[in-house]
Coordinates of C-alpha atoms in Angstrom, one line a residue:
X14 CA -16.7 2.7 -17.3
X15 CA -16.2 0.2 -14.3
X16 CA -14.3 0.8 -11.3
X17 CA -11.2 -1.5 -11.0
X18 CA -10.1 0.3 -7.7
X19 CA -10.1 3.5 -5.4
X20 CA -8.2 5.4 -8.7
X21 CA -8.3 3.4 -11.8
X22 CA -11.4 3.1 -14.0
X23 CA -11.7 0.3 -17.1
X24 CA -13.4 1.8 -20.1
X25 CA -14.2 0.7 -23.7
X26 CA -10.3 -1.9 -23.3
X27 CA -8.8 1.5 -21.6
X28 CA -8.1 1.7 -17.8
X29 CA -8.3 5.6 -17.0
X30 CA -6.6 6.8 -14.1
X31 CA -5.7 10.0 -11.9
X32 CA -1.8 10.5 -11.1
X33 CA 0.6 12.9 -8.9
X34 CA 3.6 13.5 -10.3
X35 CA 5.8 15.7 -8.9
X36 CA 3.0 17.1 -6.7
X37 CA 0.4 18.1 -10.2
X38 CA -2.6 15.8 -10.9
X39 CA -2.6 14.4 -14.4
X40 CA -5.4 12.3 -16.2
X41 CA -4.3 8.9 -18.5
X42 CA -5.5 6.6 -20.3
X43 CA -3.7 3.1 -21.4
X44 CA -3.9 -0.3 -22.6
X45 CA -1.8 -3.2 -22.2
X46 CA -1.1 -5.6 -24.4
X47 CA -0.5 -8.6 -23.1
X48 CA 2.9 -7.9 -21.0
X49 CA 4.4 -7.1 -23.9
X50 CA 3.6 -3.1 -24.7
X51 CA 1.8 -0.6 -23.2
X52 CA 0.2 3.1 -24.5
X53 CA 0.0 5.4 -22.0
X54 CA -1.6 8.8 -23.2
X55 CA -1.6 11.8 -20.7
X56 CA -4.4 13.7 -21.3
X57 CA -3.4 16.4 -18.9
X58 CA 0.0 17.2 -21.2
X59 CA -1.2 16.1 -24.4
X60 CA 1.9 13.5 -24.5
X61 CA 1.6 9.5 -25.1
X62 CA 3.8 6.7 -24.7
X63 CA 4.8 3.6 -26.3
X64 CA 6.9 1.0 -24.6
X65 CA 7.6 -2.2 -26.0
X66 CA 9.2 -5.4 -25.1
X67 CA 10.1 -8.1 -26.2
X68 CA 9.8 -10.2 -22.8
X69 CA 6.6 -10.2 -20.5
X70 CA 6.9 -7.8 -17.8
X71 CA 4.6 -6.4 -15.6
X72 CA 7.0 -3.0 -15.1
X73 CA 6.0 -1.1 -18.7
X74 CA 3.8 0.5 -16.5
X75 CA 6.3 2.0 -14.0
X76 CA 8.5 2.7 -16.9
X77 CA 6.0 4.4 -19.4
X78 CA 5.6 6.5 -15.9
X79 CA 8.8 7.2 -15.2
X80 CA 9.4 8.4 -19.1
X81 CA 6.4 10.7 -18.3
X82 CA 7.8 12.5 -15.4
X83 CA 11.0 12.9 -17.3
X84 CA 9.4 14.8 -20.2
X85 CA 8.3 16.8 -17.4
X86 CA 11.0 18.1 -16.7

């Protein structure tokens, strides 16, 4: 893997990151595609995400995390 920043990794087309939600550390992996979609998998809870759009946007991300902490729940 190469480091993209203090807590994302790029692997094998993958970025890998650490996250806090609601104070617990999970591991992810995910893969954009172009703006357009996103698969986030949570290794940590065994849970993955697919969010599609039809429009670019760079807020899948923030969404596929917010779907996350709601399954949380």
């Amino acid at each position: 893997h190469v480091t993209v920043d203090d807590n994302r990794f790029y692997g094998y087309g993958w970025y890998i990151s650490d996250i806090d939600i609601e104070g617990e550390k999970k591991k992810i992996y995910y893969h954009t595609g172009g703006g357009t979609s996103l698969i986030l998998r949570s290794v940590s809870d065994q849970r993955t995400i697919i969010t599609l759009n039809n429009l670019i946007s760079n807020k899948l991300y923030n969404i596929s995390l917010e779907i996350l902490n709601m399954m949380g729940r």
